[in-house]
Amino acid sequence: MPPETVEVRRSSRRRRTVSAYRDGEKTIVLLPAGLSSTDEEQWVRRMLDRLAAKEQRRRPSDDDLLDRAVDLSARYLDGEAKPSSVRWVENQQHRWGSCTPDHGTIRISTRLRGMPSWVVDYVIMHELVHLLVPSHGSRFWALVERYPKAERARGFLEGFSTAAHGSAEEC
Ligand SMILES: [Zn+2]
């Protein structure tokens, strides 16, 4: 990773709140004016750690994905879907996810990285159901709908693909 460029902005108008966000390659930390340089340093470090932790939660590893898949199967599919692996893949430009039912393997597009976890979980859930039901028939959708945010996640992804490619997509 390249060294982090951190820009500290101090504002006397800011209330006593501190915040941080990424702006391209830069990280902006907003601080109230009047902090001592020691306090400022501590706040900046703390906000960078917090930001990194938040990003980590949004960038789960392959193992994290498998844990989530096993959990989703237990909660909504009575554990019937038995994923053997779940991994991020770069080469899925037109699908959010895919799977190989014979091997129980699930692949998730890296384009989902950074999206809310309930959206990623929906795509995992969709693939888990495919391990049981290959086609998009009524039995398939009835199982997918057991995931409470299925409808909302589909809307989220449709909006995203319409904005990005001018067409909706679904595996
Ligand atoms: Zn599908």
PDB file of C-alpha atoms and ligand atoms in Angstrom:
ATOM      1  CA  MET A   1       0.000   0.000   0.000  1.00  0.00           C
ATOM      2  CA  PRO A   2       1.233   3.504  -0.781  1.00  0.00           C
ATOM      3  CA  PRO A   3       1.925   5.711   2.218  1.00  0.00           C
ATOM      4  CA  GLU A   4      -1.212   7.356   3.419  1.00  0.00           C
ATOM      5  CA  THR A   5      -1.746  11.009   2.655  1.00  0.00           C
ATOM      6  CA  VAL A   6      -3.614  12.527   5.513  1.00  0.00           C
ATOM      7  CA  GLU A   7      -5.005  16.001   5.408  1.00  0.00           C
ATOM      8  CA  VAL A   8      -6.149  17.512   8.664  1.00  0.00           C
ATOM      9  CA  ARG A   9      -8.765  20.213   8.418  1.00  0.00           C
ATOM     10  CA  ARG A  10      -9.443  22.320  11.458  1.00  0.00           C
ATOM     11  CA  SER A  11     -12.550  24.350  11.786  1.00  0.00           C
ATOM     12  CA  SER A  12     -13.573  26.628  14.586  1.00  0.00           C
ATOM     13  CA  ARG A  13     -17.127  26.325  13.356  1.00  0.00           C
ATOM     14  CA  ARG A  14     -17.177  22.594  13.842  1.00  0.00           C
ATOM     15  CA  ARG A  15     -18.797  21.369  16.969  1.00  0.00           C
ATOM     16  CA  ARG A  16     -16.730  19.107  19.161  1.00  0.00           C
ATOM     17  CA  THR A  17     -17.022  16.225  16.763  1.00  0.00           C
ATOM     18  CA  VAL A  18     -14.282  14.548  14.827  1.00  0.00           C
ATOM     19  CA  SER A  19     -14.730  12.710  11.558  1.00  0.00           C
ATOM     20  CA  ALA A  20     -12.690  11.173   8.798  1.00  0.00           C
ATOM     21  CA  TYR A  21     -13.298  10.013   5.256  1.00  0.00           C
ATOM     22  CA  ARG A  22     -11.425   8.989   2.135  1.00  0.00           C
ATOM     23  CA  ASP A  23     -11.241  11.369  -0.786  1.00  0.00           C
ATOM     24  CA  GLY A  24      -9.531   9.534  -3.618  1.00  0.00           C
ATOM     25  CA  GLU A  25      -5.969   8.870  -2.482  1.00  0.00           C
ATOM     26  CA  LYS A  26      -6.291  11.219   0.442  1.00  0.00           C
ATOM     27  CA  THR A  27      -7.763  10.765   3.876  1.00  0.00           C
ATOM     28  CA  ILE A  28      -9.389  13.842   5.318  1.00  0.00           C
ATOM     29  CA  VAL A  29      -9.662  14.186   9.069  1.00  0.00           C
ATOM     30  CA  LEU A  30     -11.920  16.928  10.345  1.00  0.00           C
ATOM     31  CA  LEU A  31     -11.043  18.286  13.764  1.00  0.00           C
ATOM     32  CA  PRO A  32     -12.276  21.183  15.807  1.00  0.00           C
ATOM     33  CA  ALA A  33      -9.757  23.998  16.104  1.00  0.00           C
ATOM     34  CA  GLY A  34      -7.893  24.525  19.341  1.00  0.00           C
ATOM     35  CA  LEU A  35      -6.717  20.996  20.103  1.00  0.00           C
ATOM     36  CA  SER A  36      -3.202  20.635  21.401  1.00  0.00           C
ATOM     37  CA  SER A  37      -0.829  19.009  18.929  1.00  0.00           C
ATOM     38  CA  THR A  38      -0.658  15.889  21.131  1.00  0.00           C
ATOM     39  CA  ASP A  39      -4.445  15.609  21.234  1.00  0.00           C
ATOM     40  CA  GLU A  40      -4.606  16.221  17.532  1.00  0.00           C
ATOM     41  CA  GLU A  41      -2.106  13.455  16.823  1.00  0.00           C
ATOM     42  CA  GLN A  42      -4.048  11.020  18.975  1.00  0.00           C
ATOM     43  CA  TRP A  43      -7.329  11.879  17.339  1.00  0.00           C
ATOM     44  CA  VAL A  44      -5.887  11.470  13.870  1.00  0.00           C
ATOM     45  CA  ARG A  45      -4.438   8.050  14.727  1.00  0.00           C
ATOM     46  CA  ARG A  46      -7.687   6.995  16.337  1.00  0.00           C
ATOM     47  CA  MET A  47      -9.785   8.114  13.375  1.00  0.00           C
ATOM     48  CA  LEU A  48      -7.475   6.351  10.899  1.00  0.00           C
ATOM     49  CA  ASP A  49      -7.771   3.121  12.912  1.00  0.00           C
ATOM     50  CA  ARG A  50     -11.525   3.462  13.056  1.00  0.00           C
ATOM     51  CA  LEU A  51     -11.747   4.089   9.324  1.00  0.00           C
ATOM     52  CA  ALA A  52      -9.534   1.079   8.567  1.00  0.00           C
ATOM     53  CA  ALA A  53     -11.657  -1.138  10.831  1.00  0.00           C
ATOM     54  CA  LYS A  54     -14.816   0.015   9.069  1.00  0.00           C
ATOM     55  CA  GLU A  55     -13.274  -0.731   5.684  1.00  0.00           C
ATOM     56  CA  GLN A  56     -12.144  -4.133   6.874  1.00  0.00           C
ATOM     57  CA  ARG A  57     -15.721  -4.981   7.812  1.00  0.00           C
ATOM     58  CA  ARG A  58     -16.712  -3.997   4.294  1.00  0.00           C
ATOM     59  CA  ARG A  59     -13.946  -6.050   2.717  1.00  0.00           C
ATOM     60  CA  PRO A  60     -14.381  -9.486   4.170  1.00  0.00           C
ATOM     61  CA  SER A  61     -11.850 -12.173   3.252  1.00  0.00           C
ATOM     62  CA  ASP A  62     -12.753 -15.424   1.476  1.00  0.00           C
ATOM     63  CA  ASP A  63     -12.839 -17.145   4.875  1.00  0.00           C
ATOM     64  CA  ASP A  64     -15.184 -14.483   6.210  1.00  0.00           C
ATOM     65  CA  LEU A  65     -17.455 -15.059   3.221  1.00  0.00           C
ATOM     66  CA  LEU A  66     -17.524 -18.804   3.856  1.00  0.00           C
ATOM     67  CA  ASP A  67     -18.361 -18.224   7.536  1.00  0.00           C
ATOM     68  CA  ARG A  68     -21.208 -15.955   6.495  1.00  0.00           C
ATOM     69  CA  ALA A  69     -22.440 -18.468   3.929  1.00  0.00           C
ATOM     70  CA  VAL A  70     -22.513 -21.277   6.501  1.00  0.00           C
ATOM     71  CA  ASP A  71     -24.361 -18.988   8.905  1.00  0.00           C
ATOM     72  CA  LEU A  72     -26.892 -17.915   6.261  1.00  0.00           C
ATOM     73  CA  SER A  73     -27.529 -21.529   5.312  1.00  0.00           C
ATOM     74  CA  ALA A  74     -28.090 -22.455   8.972  1.00  0.00           C
ATOM     75  CA  ARG A  75     -30.433 -19.535   9.579  1.00  0.00           C
ATOM     76  CA  TYR A  76     -32.541 -19.570   6.449  1.00  0.00           C
ATOM     77  CA  LEU A  77     -32.038 -22.898   4.697  1.00  0.00           C
ATOM     78  CA  ASP A  78     -31.979 -25.310   7.652  1.00  0.00           C
ATOM     79  CA  GLY A  79     -28.314 -25.891   6.849  1.00  0.00           C
ATOM     80  CA  GLU A  80     -29.268 -27.734   3.660  1.00  0.00           C
ATOM     81  CA  ALA A  81     -26.986 -25.711   1.428  1.00  0.00           C
ATOM     82  CA  LYS A  82     -23.445 -26.851   2.187  1.00  0.00           C
ATOM     83  CA  PRO A  83     -20.922 -24.476   0.652  1.00  0.00           C
ATOM     84  CA  SER A  84     -17.365 -25.850   0.512  1.00  0.00           C
ATOM     85  CA  SER A  85     -15.760 -22.542  -0.442  1.00  0.00           C
ATOM     86  CA  VAL A  86     -16.717 -18.963  -1.149  1.00  0.00           C
ATOM     87  CA  ARG A  87     -14.249 -16.674  -2.808  1.00  0.00           C
ATOM     88  CA  TRP A  88     -13.932 -13.287  -4.411  1.00  0.00           C
ATOM     89  CA  VAL A  89     -13.279 -13.328  -8.148  1.00  0.00           C
ATOM     90  CA  GLU A  90     -12.220 -10.515 -10.455  1.00  0.00           C
ATOM     91  CA  ASN A  91     -13.421 -11.962 -13.738  1.00  0.00           C
ATOM     92  CA  GLN A  92     -17.174 -11.652 -13.303  1.00  0.00           C
ATOM     93  CA  GLN A  93     -18.122  -8.492 -15.077  1.00  0.00           C
ATOM     94  CA  HIS A  94     -21.719  -9.426 -15.789  1.00  0.00           C
ATOM     95  CA  ARG A  95     -22.736 -11.387 -12.756  1.00  0.00           C
ATOM     96  CA  TRP A  96     -22.667 -10.645  -9.052  1.00  0.00           C
ATOM     97  CA  GLY A  97     -22.154 -14.265  -8.174  1.00  0.00           C
ATOM     98  CA  SER A  98     -21.934 -17.783  -9.543  1.00  0.00           C
ATOM     99  CA  CYS A  99     -21.599 -21.277  -8.202  1.00  0.00           C
ATOM    100  CA  THR A 100     -20.792 -24.892  -9.040  1.00  0.00           C
ATOM    101  CA  PRO A 101     -23.423 -27.015  -7.249  1.00  0.00           C
ATOM    102  CA  ASP A 102     -21.518 -30.297  -7.726  1.00  0.00           C
ATOM    103  CA  HIS A 103     -18.600 -28.923  -5.731  1.00  0.00           C
ATOM    104  CA  GLY A 104     -20.468 -26.510  -3.475  1.00  0.00           C
ATOM    105  CA  THR A 105     -18.202 -23.678  -4.576  1.00  0.00           C
ATOM    106  CA  ILE A 106     -19.441 -20.101  -4.746  1.00  0.00           C
ATOM    107  CA  ARG A 107     -17.759 -17.161  -6.418  1.00  0.00           C
ATOM    108  CA  ILE A 108     -18.592 -13.544  -5.633  1.00  0.00           C
ATOM    109  CA  SER A 109     -17.679 -10.639  -7.903  1.00  0.00           C
ATOM    110  CA  THR A 110     -15.151  -8.225  -6.445  1.00  0.00           C
ATOM    111  CA  ARG A 111     -17.436  -5.466  -7.733  1.00  0.00           C
ATOM    112  CA  LEU A 112     -19.455  -6.124  -4.572  1.00  0.00           C
ATOM    113  CA  ARG A 113     -16.517  -5.168  -2.377  1.00  0.00           C
ATOM    114  CA  GLY A 114     -17.327  -2.149  -0.303  1.00  0.00           C
ATOM    115  CA  MET A 115     -21.059  -2.645  -0.665  1.00  0.00           C
ATOM    116  CA  PRO A 116     -23.133  -3.029   2.503  1.00  0.00           C
ATOM    117  CA  SER A 117     -22.847  -6.462   4.106  1.00  0.00           C
ATOM    118  CA  TRP A 118     -26.585  -7.149   3.759  1.00  0.00           C
ATOM    119  CA  VAL A 119     -26.207  -6.772  -0.021  1.00  0.00           C
ATOM    120  CA  VAL A 120     -23.215  -9.129  -0.153  1.00  0.00           C
ATOM    121  CA  ASP A 121     -25.162 -11.541   2.054  1.00  0.00           C
ATOM    122  CA  TYR A 122     -28.050 -11.447  -0.388  1.00  0.00           C
ATOM    123  CA  VAL A 123     -25.760 -12.475  -3.255  1.00  0.00           C
ATOM    124  CA  ILE A 124     -24.304 -15.268  -1.106  1.00  0.00           C
ATOM    125  CA  MET A 125     -27.840 -16.349  -0.201  1.00  0.00           C
ATOM    126  CA  HIS A 126     -28.817 -16.351  -3.892  1.00  0.00           C
ATOM    127  CA  GLU A 127     -25.896 -18.659  -4.688  1.00  0.00           C
ATOM    128  CA  LEU A 128     -26.584 -20.868  -1.674  1.00  0.00           C
ATOM    129  CA  VAL A 129     -30.094 -21.447  -2.975  1.00  0.00           C
ATOM    130  CA  HIS A 130     -28.614 -22.287  -6.386  1.00  0.00           C
ATOM    131  CA  LEU A 131     -26.698 -25.100  -4.699  1.00  0.00           C
ATOM    132  CA  LEU A 132     -30.152 -26.562  -4.005  1.00  0.00           C
ATOM    133  CA  VAL A 133     -32.195 -25.288  -6.954  1.00  0.00           C
ATOM    134  CA  PRO A 134     -30.411 -24.552 -10.245  1.00  0.00           C
ATOM    135  CA  SER A 135     -33.087 -22.515 -12.032  1.00  0.00           C
ATOM    136  CA  HIS A 136     -34.871 -19.279 -11.175  1.00  0.00           C
ATOM    137  CA  GLY A 137     -38.270 -20.897 -10.640  1.00  0.00           C
ATOM    138  CA  SER A 138     -40.857 -20.282  -7.932  1.00  0.00           C
ATOM    139  CA  ARG A 139     -39.205 -22.751  -5.560  1.00  0.00           C
ATOM    140  CA  PHE A 140     -35.933 -20.909  -5.999  1.00  0.00           C
ATOM    141  CA  TRP A 141     -37.423 -17.500  -5.181  1.00  0.00           C
ATOM    142  CA  ALA A 142     -39.437 -18.838  -2.247  1.00  0.00           C
ATOM    143  CA  LEU A 143     -36.168 -19.964  -0.649  1.00  0.00           C
ATOM    144  CA  VAL A 144     -34.338 -16.730  -1.488  1.00  0.00           C
ATOM    145  CA  GLU A 145     -37.155 -14.707   0.090  1.00  0.00           C
ATOM    146  CA  ARG A 146     -36.414 -16.314   3.447  1.00  0.00           C
ATOM    147  CA  TYR A 147     -33.583 -13.818   3.605  1.00  0.00           C
ATOM    148  CA  PRO A 148     -35.425 -10.796   5.038  1.00  0.00           C
ATOM    149  CA  LYS A 149     -33.611  -8.159   2.982  1.00  0.00           C
ATOM    150  CA  ALA A 150     -33.810 -10.017  -0.345  1.00  0.00           C
ATOM    151  CA  GLU A 151     -36.206  -7.569  -1.960  1.00  0.00           C
ATOM    152  CA  ARG A 152     -34.314  -4.532  -0.736  1.00  0.00           C
ATOM    153  CA  ALA A 153     -30.957  -5.958  -1.810  1.00  0.00           C
ATOM    154  CA  ARG A 154     -32.283  -6.739  -5.296  1.00  0.00           C
ATOM    155  CA  GLY A 155     -33.467  -3.145  -5.589  1.00  0.00           C
ATOM    156  CA  PHE A 156     -30.078  -1.914  -4.432  1.00  0.00           C
ATOM    157  CA  LEU A 157     -28.233  -4.044  -7.006  1.00  0.00           C
ATOM    158  CA  GLU A 158     -30.642  -3.193  -9.819  1.00  0.00           C
ATOM    159  CA  GLY A 159     -30.144   0.495  -9.158  1.00  0.00           C
ATOM    160  CA  PHE A 160     -26.422  -0.085  -9.145  1.00  0.00           C
ATOM    161  CA  SER A 161     -26.306  -2.000 -12.432  1.00  0.00           C
ATOM    162  CA  THR A 162     -28.663   0.398 -14.145  1.00  0.00           C
ATOM    163  CA  ALA A 163     -26.407   3.251 -13.168  1.00  0.00           C
ATOM    164  CA  ALA A 164     -23.251   1.381 -14.149  1.00  0.00           C
ATOM    165  CA  HIS A 165     -24.222  -0.460 -17.319  1.00  0.00           C
ATOM    166  CA  GLY A 166     -27.713   0.605 -18.320  1.00  0.00           C
ATOM    167  CA  SER A 167     -29.169  -2.814 -17.607  1.00  0.00           C
ATOM    168  CA  ALA A 168     -30.116  -4.933 -14.656  1.00  0.00           C
ATOM    169  CA  GLU A 169     -28.271  -8.133 -14.024  1.00  0.00           C
ATOM    170  CA  GLU A 170     -28.780 -11.221 -12.001  1.00  0.00           C
ATOM    171  CA  CYS A 171     -26.908 -14.443 -12.088  1.00  0.00           C
TER     172      CYS A 171
HETATM  173 ZN    ZN B   1     -29.376 -16.856  -9.964  1.00  0.00          ZN
END
